[in-house]
C-alpha cells in the first residue's frame, strides 16, 4: 500500500497540471475577458450582457496593435494600461509558465477587482463552504445509512414503501426549490419568520457570548443545511439499501445462518463490512459535491459568502486569478479525498490490494 500511496502522491502534481492546462486553453478561446469587462464599465454599458461580451472579442486593426471592438472611442493609452494591469501585454506561453511556477508554491496572485490576494479570499470564504459541506455530509450519512439498512431489512413492507415515497420526492425536486420553499415558509416569507434570511452570523456577532455565538451560528445555518440534506439523502439511502440487499442474498449469509449466528451478528459482523465498501467509495464525491457544487446555489440563495459563490462571481466578472485559484483548490482537495477513500477501502477490506494497479 505504501508504494501505491507514493505513486498517487506523485501523480497529483501531474493531474493538477493537466487540469490547469485544459482550463487555461479554454479561457484563451472564450470570448470576453477582464479588459473587455473594464472597457464596458468605462463606457457605461451593461456588463452583464452576454452579447456585449461576445461583441468585445479581440480583433486586429491595420496598425498591427491588438484592439477590441468594445474599445472603439476609448483612448489607446487606457487600453494599453488595462492590458498591462491584467498581464495581457505578454504572450500566453509566458503567462502560463508564470502561473504554473507561482501555483507550485501556492501563490495564486491577486484578484483583478478586489484589493486582496486570491489566497486571502479563499481563506476568508473557506469556513462557510466547509461548514455547509461537513454538516450536510454528516447529517446525510447519519440519516441515509440507518434508513437504508432498515429499508433493506424491511424490504417490501409498508415502512419501505412510505420511506421510498420520501426518497423519490427528495431525488426529484432540485435543491434550490427546497431552499426557496423553506425561505417562503420559515424565513420571512408570507408565513413564519423563525429563521434569518441571509448570512451565517448576526450583525451583533461580536457582542454575543460564546454560548450565544454557537446558538446564532446554528440558527443561521439550519435552513441552508436542511436544504442540502433534503436534496442529498435520497441517492445515498437507496445505495445503502441496494448494497445491503445484494449482500444479504449471498451464500456466506446463508452459511452463517446455518451455523446458528443471530441476525444481528450476521448483519454487523459480516454484511455490514462488505456492504459499506461501495458507500465508502462514494464518500469523496459526495463531500466534494456538498462542499462546492451542491452548495453553490444555496450560497447564492441565502447570501452566504462561500467558495462556490466566490467562484461564480469570479467567472461572471472574468476574474481569472480567482477562477484558477478556486479551481486549483477544488481539484487538489478532490484528489486528496480520492486517495483517502482508497486507503479506507483497504482498511475496511484487506482483500483489496491497490499495489496491483
CSV table of C-alpha atoms in Angstrom, one decimal:
chain,number,residue,atom,x,y,z
A,1,UNK,CA,0.0,0.0,0.0
A,2,UNK,CA,2.9,2.4,0.7
A,3,UNK,CA,4.1,2.2,-3.0
A,4,UNK,CA,0.6,2.9,-4.2
A,5,UNK,CA,0.3,5.9,-1.9
A,6,UNK,CA,3.6,7.3,-3.2
A,7,UNK,CA,2.6,6.7,-6.8
A,8,UNK,CA,-0.7,8.5,-6.3
A,9,UNK,CA,1.0,11.4,-4.5
A,10,UNK,CA,3.4,11.8,-7.4
A,11,UNK,CA,0.5,11.8,-9.9
A,12,UNK,CA,-1.3,14.7,-8.1
A,13,UNK,CA,1.0,17.4,-9.5
A,14,UNK,CA,0.7,16.0,-13.0
A,15,UNK,CA,-3.1,15.8,-12.7
A,16,UNK,CA,-3.2,19.4,-11.5
A,17,UNK,CA,-1.0,20.5,-14.4
A,18,UNK,CA,-3.3,18.8,-16.8
A,19,UNK,CA,-6.4,20.4,-15.3
A,20,UNK,CA,-4.9,23.9,-15.3
A,21,UNK,CA,-3.6,23.4,-18.9
A,22,UNK,CA,-7.0,22.5,-20.2
A,23,UNK,CA,-8.8,25.3,-18.4
A,24,UNK,CA,-6.2,27.9,-19.4
A,25,UNK,CA,-6.7,26.9,-23.0
A,26,UNK,CA,-10.4,27.2,-22.7
A,27,UNK,CA,-10.1,30.7,-21.2
A,28,UNK,CA,-7.9,31.8,-24.1
A,29,UNK,CA,-10.6,30.7,-26.6
A,30,UNK,CA,-13.6,32.1,-24.7
A,31,UNK,CA,-14.9,35.5,-25.8
A,32,UNK,CA,-14.6,38.4,-23.5
A,33,UNK,CA,-12.2,38.9,-20.6
A,34,UNK,CA,-11.2,41.4,-17.9
A,35,UNK,CA,-10.1,44.0,-20.4
A,36,UNK,CA,-13.4,43.9,-22.1
A,37,UNK,CA,-15.2,44.0,-18.8
A,38,UNK,CA,-13.4,47.1,-17.7
A,39,UNK,CA,-13.9,48.7,-21.1
A,40,UNK,CA,-17.6,48.0,-20.9
A,41,UNK,CA,-17.7,49.7,-17.4
A,42,UNK,CA,-15.8,52.6,-18.8
A,43,UNK,CA,-18.3,53.2,-21.5
A,44,UNK,CA,-21.2,52.7,-19.1
A,45,UNK,CA,-22.6,49.6,-20.8
A,46,UNK,CA,-24.4,46.7,-19.3
A,47,UNK,CA,-21.5,44.4,-18.3
A,48,UNK,CA,-23.8,41.5,-17.6
A,49,UNK,CA,-24.9,41.3,-21.2
A,50,UNK,CA,-23.6,38.2,-23.0
A,51,UNK,CA,-24.0,39.9,-26.3
A,52,UNK,CA,-21.6,42.7,-25.3
A,53,UNK,CA,-19.0,40.2,-24.1
A,54,UNK,CA,-19.2,38.5,-27.4
A,55,UNK,CA,-19.0,41.8,-29.3
A,56,UNK,CA,-15.9,42.7,-27.4
A,57,UNK,CA,-13.9,39.9,-28.9
A,58,UNK,CA,-10.4,41.0,-29.9
A,59,UNK,CA,-9.7,42.0,-33.5
A,60,UNK,CA,-6.6,43.2,-35.4
A,61,UNK,CA,-6.6,46.7,-36.8
A,62,UNK,CA,-4.4,47.9,-39.6
A,63,UNK,CA,-1.9,49.4,-37.1
A,64,UNK,CA,-0.9,45.9,-36.1
A,65,UNK,CA,-1.7,46.6,-32.4
A,66,UNK,CA,-4.3,44.3,-30.8
A,67,UNK,CA,-7.6,46.2,-30.2
A,68,UNK,CA,-11.1,45.3,-29.0
A,69,UNK,CA,-14.4,46.2,-30.7
A,70,UNK,CA,-15.5,47.3,-27.3
A,71,UNK,CA,-12.6,49.8,-27.2
A,72,UNK,CA,-14.0,51.9,-30.0
A,73,UNK,CA,-13.9,55.5,-28.8
A,74,UNK,CA,-11.6,54.6,-25.8
A,75,UNK,CA,-8.1,56.1,-25.7
A,76,UNK,CA,-5.4,53.7,-26.7
A,77,UNK,CA,-3.4,54.6,-23.6
A,78,UNK,CA,-6.2,53.3,-21.5
A,79,UNK,CA,-6.4,50.0,-23.4
A,80,UNK,CA,-2.7,49.5,-23.1
A,81,UNK,CA,-2.8,50.3,-19.4
A,82,UNK,CA,-5.6,47.7,-18.9
A,83,UNK,CA,-3.7,45.1,-20.8
A,84,UNK,CA,-0.6,45.7,-18.7
A,85,UNK,CA,-2.6,45.7,-15.5
A,86,UNK,CA,-4.1,42.3,-16.2
A,87,UNK,CA,-0.9,40.9,-17.7
A,88,UNK,CA,-2.3,40.6,-21.2
A,89,UNK,CA,0.6,42.6,-22.7
A,90,UNK,CA,2.6,39.4,-22.6
A,91,UNK,CA,2.2,36.3,-24.8
A,92,UNK,CA,0.1,33.4,-23.4
A,93,UNK,CA,3.1,30.9,-23.1
A,94,UNK,CA,4.8,33.4,-20.8
A,95,UNK,CA,1.7,34.0,-18.7
A,96,UNK,CA,1.0,30.2,-18.4
A,97,UNK,CA,4.6,29.5,-17.4
A,98,UNK,CA,4.5,32.2,-14.7
A,99,UNK,CA,1.2,30.9,-13.4
A,100,UNK,CA,2.5,27.3,-13.1
A,101,UNK,CA,5.6,28.5,-11.2
A,102,UNK,CA,3.5,30.5,-8.8
A,103,UNK,CA,0.9,27.8,-8.2
A,104,UNK,CA,3.7,25.3,-7.4
A,105,UNK,CA,4.3,27.4,-4.2
A,106,UNK,CA,0.6,28.2,-3.7
A,107,UNK,CA,0.9,31.8,-4.8
A,108,UNK,CA,-2.4,32.4,-6.7
A,109,UNK,CA,-1.8,36.1,-7.3
A,110,UNK,CA,-4.2,39.0,-6.6
A,111,UNK,CA,-7.8,39.4,-7.6
A,112,UNK,CA,-8.4,41.8,-10.5
A,113,UNK,CA,-11.2,43.7,-8.9
A,114,UNK,CA,-10.7,43.1,-5.1
A,115,UNK,CA,-7.8,44.6,-3.2
A,116,UNK,CA,-6.8,41.2,-1.8
A,117,UNK,CA,-4.8,38.2,-2.8
A,118,UNK,CA,-6.6,35.1,-4.1
A,119,UNK,CA,-5.2,33.2,-1.1
A,120,UNK,CA,-6.8,35.6,1.3
A,121,UNK,CA,-10.1,35.5,-0.5
A,122,UNK,CA,-10.1,31.7,-0.4
A,123,UNK,CA,-9.1,31.6,3.2
A,124,UNK,CA,-11.9,34.0,4.1
A,125,UNK,CA,-14.6,32.1,2.2
A,126,UNK,CA,-13.4,28.6,3.1
A,127,UNK,CA,-15.1,28.3,6.6
A,128,UNK,CA,-18.6,29.0,5.0
A,129,UNK,CA,-18.3,26.2,2.4
A,130,UNK,CA,-16.6,23.8,4.9
A,131,UNK,CA,-19.4,24.4,7.4
A,132,UNK,CA,-22.1,23.7,4.8
A,133,UNK,CA,-20.3,20.7,3.4
A,134,UNK,CA,-19.3,19.0,6.6
A,135,UNK,CA,-22.6,19.4,8.4
A,136,UNK,CA,-24.6,18.4,5.4
A,137,UNK,CA,-22.4,15.3,4.7
A,138,UNK,CA,-22.5,14.3,8.4
A,139,UNK,CA,-26.3,14.6,8.6
A,140,UNK,CA,-26.8,12.8,5.3
A,141,UNK,CA,-24.8,9.9,6.4
A,142,UNK,CA,-26.4,9.8,9.8
A,143,UNK,CA,-29.8,9.6,8.1
A,144,UNK,CA,-29.2,7.6,5.0
A,145,UNK,CA,-27.1,4.7,6.3
A,146,UNK,CA,-29.5,3.7,9.2
A,147,UNK,CA,-32.5,4.3,6.9
A,148,UNK,CA,-31.0,2.3,4.1
A,149,UNK,CA,-30.3,-0.6,6.3
A,150,UNK,CA,-33.8,-0.5,7.8
A,151,UNK,CA,-35.3,-0.4,4.3
A,152,UNK,CA,-33.2,-3.4,3.3
A,153,UNK,CA,-34.3,-5.4,6.3
A,154,UNK,CA,-37.9,-4.5,5.8
A,155,UNK,CA,-37.9,-4.8,2.0
A,156,UNK,CA,-41.4,-4.7,0.7
A,157,UNK,CA,-43.1,-3.7,3.9
A,158,UNK,CA,-45.2,-0.5,4.5
A,159,UNK,CA,-42.2,1.2,6.1
A,160,UNK,CA,-40.2,0.5,2.9
A,161,UNK,CA,-43.0,1.8,0.7
A,162,UNK,CA,-43.6,5.0,2.7
A,163,UNK,CA,-40.0,5.9,3.0
A,164,UNK,CA,-39.5,5.2,-0.7
A,165,UNK,CA,-42.0,8.0,-1.4
A,166,UNK,CA,-39.9,10.4,0.6
A,167,UNK,CA,-36.8,9.3,-1.2
A,168,UNK,CA,-38.5,9.8,-4.6
A,169,UNK,CA,-39.6,13.3,-3.6
A,170,UNK,CA,-36.1,14.1,-2.4
A,171,UNK,CA,-34.4,12.9,-5.6
A,172,UNK,CA,-37.0,14.5,-7.9
A,173,UNK,CA,-37.1,18.1,-6.6
A,174,UNK,CA,-34.0,20.3,-7.1
A,175,UNK,CA,-32.2,21.5,-4.0
A,176,UNK,CA,-32.8,25.2,-4.8
A,177,UNK,CA,-36.6,24.6,-4.9
A,178,UNK,CA,-36.4,23.2,-1.4
A,179,UNK,CA,-34.4,26.3,-0.4
A,180,UNK,CA,-37.0,28.6,-1.8
A,181,UNK,CA,-39.8,26.7,-0.1
A,182,UNK,CA,-38.0,26.9,3.3
A,183,UNK,CA,-37.4,30.6,2.8
A,184,UNK,CA,-41.1,31.3,1.9
A,185,UNK,CA,-42.4,29.3,4.9
A,186,UNK,CA,-39.8,29.8,7.6
A,187,UNK,CA,-37.6,32.8,6.8
A,188,UNK,CA,-39.5,36.0,6.3
A,189,UNK,CA,-41.9,34.9,3.5
A,190,UNK,CA,-45.6,35.1,3.8
A,191,UNK,CA,-45.9,32.6,6.7
A,192,UNK,CA,-43.4,32.2,9.5
A,193,UNK,CA,-40.2,34.2,10.4
A,194,UNK,CA,-38.4,31.7,12.5
A,195,UNK,CA,-35.0,31.8,10.8
A,196,UNK,CA,-32.8,34.5,9.3
A,197,UNK,CA,-32.9,35.1,5.6
A,198,UNK,CA,-29.3,35.7,4.8
A,199,UNK,CA,-25.7,35.5,6.2
A,200,UNK,CA,-24.0,33.0,8.5
A,201,UNK,CA,-24.0,35.2,11.6
A,202,UNK,CA,-26.0,38.1,13.0
A,203,UNK,CA,-24.8,41.7,12.9
A,204,UNK,CA,-24.1,41.8,16.6
A,205,UNK,CA,-22.0,38.7,16.5
A,206,UNK,CA,-19.0,40.3,18.2
A,207,UNK,CA,-21.2,41.3,21.1
A,208,UNK,CA,-22.6,37.9,21.8
A,209,UNK,CA,-21.3,35.5,24.5
A,210,UNK,CA,-19.6,32.2,23.4
A,211,UNK,CA,-22.8,30.1,24.0
A,212,UNK,CA,-24.9,32.8,22.2
A,213,UNK,CA,-22.5,32.7,19.2
A,214,UNK,CA,-22.9,28.9,18.9
A,215,UNK,CA,-26.7,29.2,19.0
A,216,UNK,CA,-26.6,32.1,16.5
A,217,UNK,CA,-24.4,30.1,14.1
A,218,UNK,CA,-26.7,27.0,14.1
A,219,UNK,CA,-29.7,29.3,13.8
A,220,UNK,CA,-28.3,30.8,10.6
A,221,UNK,CA,-27.0,27.6,9.1
A,222,UNK,CA,-30.1,25.5,9.8
A,223,UNK,CA,-32.1,26.2,6.6
A,224,UNK,CA,-29.1,26.0,4.2
A,225,UNK,CA,-28.0,22.7,5.6
A,226,UNK,CA,-31.6,21.4,5.7
A,227,UNK,CA,-32.0,22.3,2.0
A,228,UNK,CA,-28.9,20.4,1.0
A,229,UNK,CA,-29.7,17.4,3.2
A,230,UNK,CA,-33.3,17.0,1.8
A,231,UNK,CA,-31.9,17.0,-1.7
A,232,UNK,CA,-28.9,14.8,-1.0
A,233,UNK,CA,-30.0,11.9,1.3
A,234,UNK,CA,-32.1,10.1,-1.4
A,235,UNK,CA,-29.3,8.7,-3.5
A,236,UNK,CA,-27.2,7.5,-0.5
A,237,UNK,CA,-30.2,5.9,1.1
A,238,UNK,CA,-31.0,3.8,-2.0
A,239,UNK,CA,-27.4,3.0,-2.5
A,240,UNK,CA,-27.2,1.7,1.1
A,241,UNK,CA,-30.4,-0.3,0.7
A,242,UNK,CA,-29.4,-1.9,-2.6
A,243,UNK,CA,-25.9,-2.7,-1.3
A,244,UNK,CA,-27.2,-4.5,1.8
A,245,UNK,CA,-29.9,-6.3,-0.2
A,246,UNK,CA,-27.2,-7.6,-2.5
A,247,UNK,CA,-25.0,-8.8,0.4
A,248,UNK,CA,-27.9,-10.4,2.3
A,249,UNK,CA,-28.7,-12.6,-0.6
A,250,UNK,CA,-25.2,-14.1,-0.9
A,251,UNK,CA,-24.2,-17.6,0.0
A,252,UNK,CA,-22.0,-16.6,3.0
A,253,UNK,CA,-25.1,-15.2,4.7
A,254,UNK,CA,-26.9,-18.5,4.3
A,255,UNK,CA,-23.9,-20.3,5.7
A,256,UNK,CA,-23.7,-18.0,8.7
A,257,UNK,CA,-27.4,-18.6,9.4
A,258,UNK,CA,-26.9,-22.4,9.1
A,259,UNK,CA,-24.2,-22.1,11.7
A,260,UNK,CA,-26.7,-20.6,14.2
A,261,UNK,CA,-25.5,-17.0,14.2
A,262,UNK,CA,-28.1,-14.4,15.1
A,263,UNK,CA,-29.3,-11.9,12.5
A,264,UNK,CA,-27.6,-9.1,14.4
A,265,UNK,CA,-24.3,-10.9,14.3
A,266,UNK,CA,-24.7,-11.7,10.6
A,267,UNK,CA,-25.6,-8.1,9.8
A,268,UNK,CA,-22.9,-6.3,11.8
A,269,UNK,CA,-20.0,-8.8,11.6
A,270,UNK,CA,-20.4,-9.9,8.0
A,271,UNK,CA,-22.8,-8.0,5.9
A,272,UNK,CA,-22.0,-4.5,7.2
A,273,UNK,CA,-18.3,-4.6,6.3
A,274,UNK,CA,-18.9,-5.8,2.7
A,275,UNK,CA,-22.0,-3.6,2.0
A,276,UNK,CA,-20.2,-0.5,3.3
A,277,UNK,CA,-17.4,-0.7,0.6
A,278,UNK,CA,-19.4,0.9,-2.1
A,279,UNK,CA,-20.7,3.6,0.3
A,280,UNK,CA,-17.1,4.4,1.3
A,281,UNK,CA,-16.2,4.7,-2.3
A,282,UNK,CA,-18.8,7.4,-2.8
A,283,UNK,CA,-17.7,9.5,0.1
A,284,UNK,CA,-15.2,11.7,-1.7
A,285,UNK,CA,-17.6,12.6,-4.5
A,286,UNK,CA,-20.4,13.3,-2.0
A,287,UNK,CA,-18.2,15.5,0.1
A,288,UNK,CA,-16.9,17.4,-2.9
A,289,UNK,CA,-20.5,17.9,-4.1
A,290,UNK,CA,-21.5,19.1,-0.7
A,291,UNK,CA,-18.5,21.4,-0.3
A,292,UNK,CA,-18.6,23.1,-3.6
A,293,UNK,CA,-21.0,22.0,-6.3
A,294,UNK,CA,-24.1,21.3,-4.2
A,295,UNK,CA,-23.7,24.4,-2.1
A,296,UNK,CA,-23.3,26.9,-4.9
A,297,UNK,CA,-27.0,27.8,-5.4
A,298,UNK,CA,-27.6,27.6,-1.6
A,299,UNK,CA,-24.8,30.1,-1.1
A,300,UNK,CA,-26.4,32.4,-3.6
A,301,UNK,CA,-30.0,32.0,-2.3
A,302,UNK,CA,-29.0,32.5,1.3
A,303,UNK,CA,-26.3,35.1,0.6
A,304,UNK,CA,-23.6,33.0,2.1
A,305,UNK,CA,-20.0,34.1,1.2
A,306,UNK,CA,-18.5,30.7,0.4
A,307,UNK,CA,-16.1,29.4,-2.2
A,308,UNK,CA,-19.0,28.4,-4.5
A,309,UNK,CA,-20.3,32.0,-4.6
A,310,UNK,CA,-16.7,33.3,-4.9
A,311,UNK,CA,-16.0,31.1,-8.0
A,312,UNK,CA,-19.3,32.1,-9.6
A,313,UNK,CA,-18.7,35.8,-9.1
A,314,UNK,CA,-15.2,35.4,-10.5
A,315,UNK,CA,-16.4,33.6,-13.6
A,316,UNK,CA,-19.1,36.3,-14.3
A,317,UNK,CA,-16.6,39.1,-13.9
A,318,UNK,CA,-13.7,37.3,-15.7
A,319,UNK,CA,-11.5,37.5,-12.6
A,320,UNK,CA,-9.1,34.8,-13.8
A,321,UNK,CA,-6.8,34.6,-10.8
A,322,UNK,CA,-9.7,33.8,-8.6
A,323,UNK,CA,-11.2,31.4,-11.1
A,324,UNK,CA,-7.9,29.4,-11.4
A,325,UNK,CA,-7.2,29.7,-7.7
A,326,UNK,CA,-10.5,28.2,-6.6
A,327,UNK,CA,-10.2,25.6,-9.4
A,328,UNK,CA,-6.8,24.6,-8.1
A,329,UNK,CA,-8.0,24.2,-4.5
A,330,UNK,CA,-11.1,22.2,-5.6
A,331,UNK,CA,-9.1,19.8,-7.7
A,332,UNK,CA,-6.4,19.4,-5.0
A,333,UNK,CA,-9.0,18.6,-2.3
A,334,UNK,CA,-10.7,16.2,-4.7
A,335,UNK,CA,-7.5,14.3,-5.5
A,336,UNK,CA,-6.5,14.0,-1.8
A,337,UNK,CA,-10.0,12.8,-0.8
A,338,UNK,CA,-9.9,10.2,-3.5
A,339,UNK,CA,-6.6,8.9,-2.1
A,340,UNK,CA,-8.1,8.8,1.4
A,341,UNK,CA,-11.0,6.8,0.0
A,342,UNK,CA,-8.7,4.2,-1.5
A,343,UNK,CA,-6.8,3.9,1.8
A,344,UNK,CA,-10.1,3.5,3.7
A,345,UNK,CA,-11.1,0.8,1.2
A,346,UNK,CA,-8.0,-1.2,2.1
A,347,UNK,CA,-8.6,-0.7,5.9
A,348,UNK,CA,-12.2,-1.9,5.6
A,349,UNK,CA,-11.5,-4.9,3.4
A,350,UNK,CA,-7.8,-6.1,3.5
A,351,UNK,CA,-8.6,-8.3,0.4
A,352,UNK,CA,-8.4,-5.2,-1.7
A,353,UNK,CA,-4.9,-4.6,-2.8
A,354,UNK,CA,-4.1,-1.4,-4.8
A,355,UNK,CA,-0.5,-2.4,-5.2
A,356,UNK,CA,-1.5,-4.4,-8.3
A,357,UNK,CA,-2.9,-1.3,-10.1
